[in-house]
CSV table of C-alpha atoms in Angstrom, one decimal:
chain,number,residue,atom,x,y,z
A,19,MET,CA,-36.6,-16.9,6.1
A,20,GLU,CA,-32.8,-16.7,6.3
A,21,THR,CA,-31.4,-13.7,8.2
A,22,THR,CA,-29.3,-11.3,6.2
A,23,LYS,CA,-25.9,-11.0,7.9
A,24,VAL,CA,-24.4,-7.5,8.4
A,25,ALA,CA,-20.8,-6.4,7.9
A,26,LEU,CA,-19.1,-3.1,8.8
A,27,VAL,CA,-15.9,-2.4,6.8
A,28,THR,CA,-13.8,0.5,7.8
A,29,GLY,CA,-11.7,2.5,5.4
A,30,ALA,CA,-14.0,1.2,2.6
A,31,GLY,CA,-13.9,4.2,0.3
A,32,THR,CA,-10.8,3.0,-1.6
A,33,GLY,CA,-8.6,0.1,-2.3
A,34,LEU,CA,-8.9,-3.2,-0.4
A,35,GLY,CA,-11.7,-2.0,1.9
A,36,GLN,CA,-13.8,-0.9,-1.0
A,37,ALA,CA,-13.2,-4.2,-2.8
A,38,LEU,CA,-14.2,-6.2,0.3
A,39,ALA,CA,-17.4,-4.1,0.8
A,40,CYS,CA,-18.4,-4.8,-2.8
A,41,ARG,CA,-17.6,-8.5,-2.5
A,42,LEU,CA,-19.6,-8.9,0.7
A,43,GLY,CA,-22.6,-7.4,-1.0
A,44,LYS,CA,-22.2,-9.8,-3.9
A,45,GLU,CA,-22.1,-12.7,-1.4
A,46,GLY,CA,-25.4,-11.6,0.1
A,47,TRP,CA,-24.3,-9.4,3.1
A,48,ALA,CA,-25.7,-6.1,4.1
A,49,VAL,CA,-22.8,-3.7,4.4
A,50,LEU,CA,-22.1,-0.5,6.4
A,51,ILE,CA,-19.4,1.3,4.5
A,52,HIS,CA,-17.2,3.6,6.6
A,53,TYR,CA,-14.9,6.3,5.2
A,54,ARG,CA,-13.1,9.2,6.6
A,55,ARG,CA,-12.1,11.2,3.5
A,56,SER,CA,-13.1,9.2,0.5
A,57,LYS,CA,-16.8,10.0,0.3
A,58,GLU,CA,-17.2,9.4,-3.4
A,59,GLY,CA,-15.6,6.0,-3.3
A,60,ALA,CA,-17.7,5.0,-0.3
A,61,LEU,CA,-20.9,6.1,-2.1
A,62,TRP,CA,-19.8,4.2,-5.2
A,63,ALA,CA,-19.3,1.0,-3.2
A,64,ALA,CA,-22.7,1.4,-1.6
A,65,GLU,CA,-24.3,1.6,-5.0
A,66,ARG,CA,-22.4,-1.5,-6.1
A,67,VAL,CA,-23.8,-3.4,-3.1
A,68,ARG,CA,-27.4,-2.1,-3.7
A,69,SER,CA,-27.1,-3.1,-7.4
A,70,VAL,CA,-27.0,-6.7,-6.4
A,71,GLY,CA,-30.0,-6.4,-4.2
A,72,ARG,CA,-28.3,-6.0,-0.8
A,73,PRO,CA,-28.8,-3.2,1.7
A,74,ALA,CA,-26.0,-0.7,2.2
A,75,ALA,CA,-25.4,2.4,4.2
A,76,VAL,CA,-22.5,4.9,4.3
A,77,VAL,CA,-21.0,6.6,7.4
A,78,GLN,CA,-18.2,9.1,7.8
A,79,ALA,CA,-16.2,9.1,11.0
A,80,ASP,CA,-12.7,9.6,12.5
A,81,LEU,CA,-12.5,6.3,14.3
A,82,SER,CA,-9.5,7.4,16.4
A,83,LYS,CA,-12.1,9.3,18.4
A,84,LYS,CA,-14.1,7.2,20.8
A,85,LYS,CA,-17.4,9.1,20.4
A,86,GLU,CA,-17.2,8.8,16.6
A,87,ALA,CA,-16.6,5.1,16.8
A,88,GLU,CA,-19.5,4.7,19.1
A,89,TYR,CA,-21.7,6.7,16.7
A,90,VAL,CA,-20.8,4.2,13.9
A,91,ALA,CA,-21.9,1.3,16.1
A,92,GLN,CA,-25.1,3.1,16.9
A,93,MET,CA,-25.8,3.7,13.3
A,94,CYS,CA,-25.2,0.0,12.5
A,95,ARG,CA,-27.8,-0.9,15.2
A,96,LYS,CA,-30.2,1.7,13.8
A,97,GLU,CA,-29.9,0.8,10.2
A,98,PHE,CA,-29.6,-3.0,10.4
A,99,GLY,CA,-30.3,-4.1,14.0
A,100,ARG,CA,-27.3,-6.4,14.2
A,101,LEU,CA,-23.7,-6.8,13.3
A,102,ASP,CA,-22.0,-10.1,12.4
A,103,LEU,CA,-18.7,-9.0,11.0
A,104,LEU,CA,-16.3,-6.1,11.6
A,105,ILE,CA,-13.4,-5.7,9.3
A,106,ASN,CA,-10.9,-3.1,10.7
A,107,ASN,CA,-9.2,-2.1,7.5
A,108,SER,CA,-8.5,1.6,8.0
A,109,GLY,CA,-4.9,2.8,7.9
A,110,VAL,CA,-3.0,5.8,6.5
A,111,TYR,CA,0.4,4.8,4.9
A,112,THR,CA,2.8,7.7,4.5
A,113,PRO,CA,5.9,6.5,2.6
A,114,LYS,CA,8.5,8.8,4.2
A,115,PRO,CA,11.8,8.1,6.0
A,116,THR,CA,11.3,8.0,9.8
A,117,PHE,CA,12.5,11.5,10.8
A,118,GLU,CA,10.8,13.2,7.8
A,119,LEU,CA,7.4,12.3,9.2
A,120,THR,CA,5.6,15.3,10.6
A,121,GLU,CA,4.0,15.1,14.0
A,122,GLU,CA,0.6,14.9,12.3
A,123,GLU,CA,1.8,12.1,10.0
A,124,TRP,CA,3.2,10.2,13.0
A,125,ARG,CA,0.0,10.4,14.9
A,126,GLU,CA,-2.1,9.6,11.9
A,127,GLY,CA,-0.2,6.4,11.3
A,128,LEU,CA,-1.0,5.2,14.8
A,129,ASP,CA,-4.5,6.6,15.1
A,130,SER,CA,-5.7,5.2,11.8
A,131,THR,CA,-4.6,1.7,12.6
A,132,VAL,CA,-4.5,0.4,16.2
A,133,THR,CA,-6.3,3.3,17.8
A,134,ALA,CA,-9.2,3.2,15.3
A,135,ALA,CA,-9.4,-0.6,15.6
A,136,PHE,CA,-9.5,-0.4,19.4
A,137,PHE,CA,-12.3,2.1,19.6
A,138,THR,CA,-14.3,0.5,16.8
A,139,SER,CA,-14.0,-3.0,18.2
A,140,SER,CA,-14.9,-2.0,21.7
A,141,SER,CA,-17.9,0.0,20.4
A,142,CYS,CA,-19.2,-2.9,18.3
A,143,LEU,CA,-18.6,-5.8,20.7
A,144,PRO,CA,-22.2,-5.7,22.2
A,145,LEU,CA,-23.6,-6.2,18.7
A,146,LEU,CA,-21.1,-8.9,17.8
A,147,ARG,CA,-21.7,-10.8,21.0
A,148,SER,CA,-25.4,-10.8,20.3
A,149,ALA,CA,-24.8,-12.2,16.8
A,150,GLY,CA,-23.8,-15.5,18.4
A,151,GLN,CA,-20.8,-16.1,16.1
A,152,GLY,CA,-19.5,-12.6,15.6
A,153,ARG,CA,-16.3,-12.0,13.7
A,154,ILE,CA,-13.6,-9.4,13.9
A,155,ILE,CA,-11.0,-9.4,11.2
A,156,ASN,CA,-8.2,-7.0,11.4
A,157,ILE,CA,-6.3,-6.1,8.3
A,158,GLY,CA,-2.6,-6.1,9.3
A,159,ASP,CA,0.9,-6.1,7.8
A,160,SER,CA,2.7,-9.2,6.5
A,161,SER,CA,5.9,-8.3,8.5
A,162,ALA,CA,4.2,-7.4,11.8
A,163,GLU,CA,5.7,-10.4,13.7
A,164,ARG,CA,9.2,-9.8,12.5
A,165,LEU,CA,9.8,-6.6,14.4
A,166,SER,CA,12.5,-5.6,11.9
A,167,ALA,CA,13.7,-2.1,11.3
A,168,ARG,CA,11.7,0.0,8.9
A,169,GLN,CA,12.9,2.6,6.5
A,170,TRP,CA,9.5,4.0,5.5
A,171,ALA,CA,6.2,4.7,7.1
A,172,LEU,CA,7.3,3.8,10.6
A,173,SER,CA,4.2,5.0,12.4
A,174,TYR,CA,1.9,2.9,10.1
A,175,HIS,CA,4.1,-0.2,10.8
A,176,VAL,CA,4.1,0.4,14.5
A,177,GLY,CA,0.3,0.7,14.4
A,178,LYS,CA,0.0,-2.6,12.5
A,179,THR,CA,2.3,-4.4,15.0
A,180,GLY,CA,0.2,-3.0,17.8
A,181,LEU,CA,-2.9,-4.3,16.0
A,182,LEU,CA,-1.5,-7.8,16.2
A,183,LEU,CA,-1.3,-7.5,20.0
A,184,LEU,CA,-4.8,-6.1,20.1
A,185,THR,CA,-6.0,-9.0,17.9
A,186,ARG,CA,-4.7,-11.6,20.3
A,187,THR,CA,-5.9,-9.8,23.4
A,188,LEU,CA,-9.4,-9.5,22.1
A,189,ALA,CA,-9.4,-13.1,20.9
A,190,ARG,CA,-8.7,-14.3,24.3
A,191,GLN,CA,-11.3,-12.0,25.9
A,192,GLU,CA,-14.1,-12.6,23.5
A,193,ALA,CA,-13.8,-16.4,22.9
A,194,ARG,CA,-16.3,-17.0,25.8
A,195,TYR,CA,-18.9,-15.0,23.8
A,196,GLY,CA,-18.4,-16.9,20.5
A,197,VAL,CA,-16.7,-13.9,18.9
A,198,THR,CA,-13.5,-14.8,17.0
A,199,VAL,CA,-10.8,-12.2,16.3
A,200,ASN,CA,-8.1,-12.8,13.7
A,201,MET,CA,-5.6,-10.7,11.7
A,202,VAL,CA,-5.2,-11.1,8.0
A,203,SER,CA,-2.1,-9.5,6.6
A,204,PRO,CA,-1.5,-8.9,2.9
A,205,GLY,CA,1.9,-8.7,1.4
A,206,TYR,CA,2.3,-6.5,-1.6
A,207,LEU,CA,-1.0,-6.1,-3.5
A,208,GLU,CA,-1.3,-5.0,-7.1
A,209,ASN,CA,-2.3,-1.5,-5.9
A,210,SER,CA,0.5,-1.0,-3.3
A,211,LEU,CA,2.3,2.3,-3.4
A,212,ASP,CA,5.9,0.9,-3.3
A,213,LEU,CA,6.0,-2.5,-5.1
A,214,PRO,CA,9.3,-4.4,-5.0
A,215,PRO,CA,10.7,-6.1,-8.1
A,216,LEU,CA,8.5,-9.0,-8.9
A,217,GLU,CA,11.4,-11.5,-8.7
A,218,LYS,CA,11.5,-10.8,-5.0
A,219,ILE,CA,8.1,-12.4,-4.5
A,220,PRO,CA,8.5,-16.2,-4.3
A,221,ALA,CA,5.1,-16.8,-5.7
A,222,GLY,CA,6.0,-14.8,-8.8
A,223,ARG,CA,3.1,-12.3,-8.7
A,224,TYR,CA,1.7,-9.5,-6.5
A,225,GLY,CA,-1.4,-10.2,-4.4
A,226,SER,CA,-4.9,-9.5,-5.5
A,227,PHE,CA,-8.0,-8.5,-3.6
A,228,GLU,CA,-9.4,-11.9,-4.3
A,229,ASP,CA,-6.5,-13.5,-2.4
A,230,ILE,CA,-7.5,-11.6,0.7
A,231,TRP,CA,-11.2,-12.2,0.2
A,232,SER,CA,-10.7,-16.0,0.0
A,233,VAL,CA,-9.2,-16.0,3.5
A,234,ILE,CA,-11.8,-13.6,4.9
A,235,SER,CA,-14.6,-15.7,3.4
A,236,PHE,CA,-13.2,-18.8,5.2
A,237,LEU,CA,-13.0,-17.0,8.5
A,238,CYS,CA,-16.7,-16.1,8.3
A,239,GLN,CA,-17.8,-19.7,8.0
A,240,PRO,CA,-19.2,-21.6,11.0
A,241,SER,CA,-16.5,-24.1,10.4
A,242,ALA,CA,-13.9,-21.5,11.4
A,243,SER,CA,-15.5,-20.9,14.8
A,244,TYR,CA,-12.5,-22.5,16.7
A,245,LEU,CA,-9.9,-20.4,14.9
A,246,THR,CA,-9.2,-17.3,16.9
A,247,GLY,CA,-6.2,-15.2,17.8
A,248,SER,CA,-4.4,-16.2,14.6
A,249,HIS,CA,-2.3,-14.1,12.2
A,250,ILE,CA,-2.8,-15.3,8.7
A,251,ILE,CA,-0.2,-13.9,6.3
A,252,VAL,CA,-1.2,-13.7,2.6
A,253,SER,CA,2.0,-12.6,0.9
A,254,GLY,CA,3.0,-15.2,-1.7
A,255,GLY,CA,6.1,-15.9,0.5
A,256,TRP,CA,7.3,-12.3,0.7
A,257,ASN,CA,7.5,-12.5,4.5
A,258,LEU,CA,9.8,-15.6,4.4
A,259,ARG,CA,12.8,-13.7,3.1
């Protein structure tokens, strides 16, 4: 009998995280759906996963706190007994000019991205190592490598740039255990808060959740076991400007 693989998706109560959780269920995965504030959205996603005959559970946590991240990993072990895929998707985007960010907004931009991914990854690594071919996929930012000045949401972008360094550090460390770590960075998705004019996207359209899923699906395949530490940008050419 084939073993059901298990995924943990953080920030899965809304948007891309919610869509990925639902798609994983459709593709046969059991899914642990994390949320911090969007309880109704997380419960809805869990029902969608169960509606296609796959197990699902929901967990609330502030992943910027180590003990809460450890609790999520413990719940995954208790509910499913294993973990094959961690998608670090959480992130709070506050579209304000740099010095209009409050202290709380500044910290939240960092805590919800790189800090949350650090604590969640470290808490889940024992399970991922045991899986044999564990996967960590960090959802990044398409301009993370450019280190260009930002007019809006600076703490979020600083966090996503730090997430790239975390990705490469973990990739080097975990390769010996068969765990791959990669970052997938969307450009402007159809649900983005501040879409640029369409003519500025070389591909002529905004990205879809399906565009991101297609890359994640590939990274989960055994044939991708040698691909680690990579930053895959899915932006329709936006980052080439």
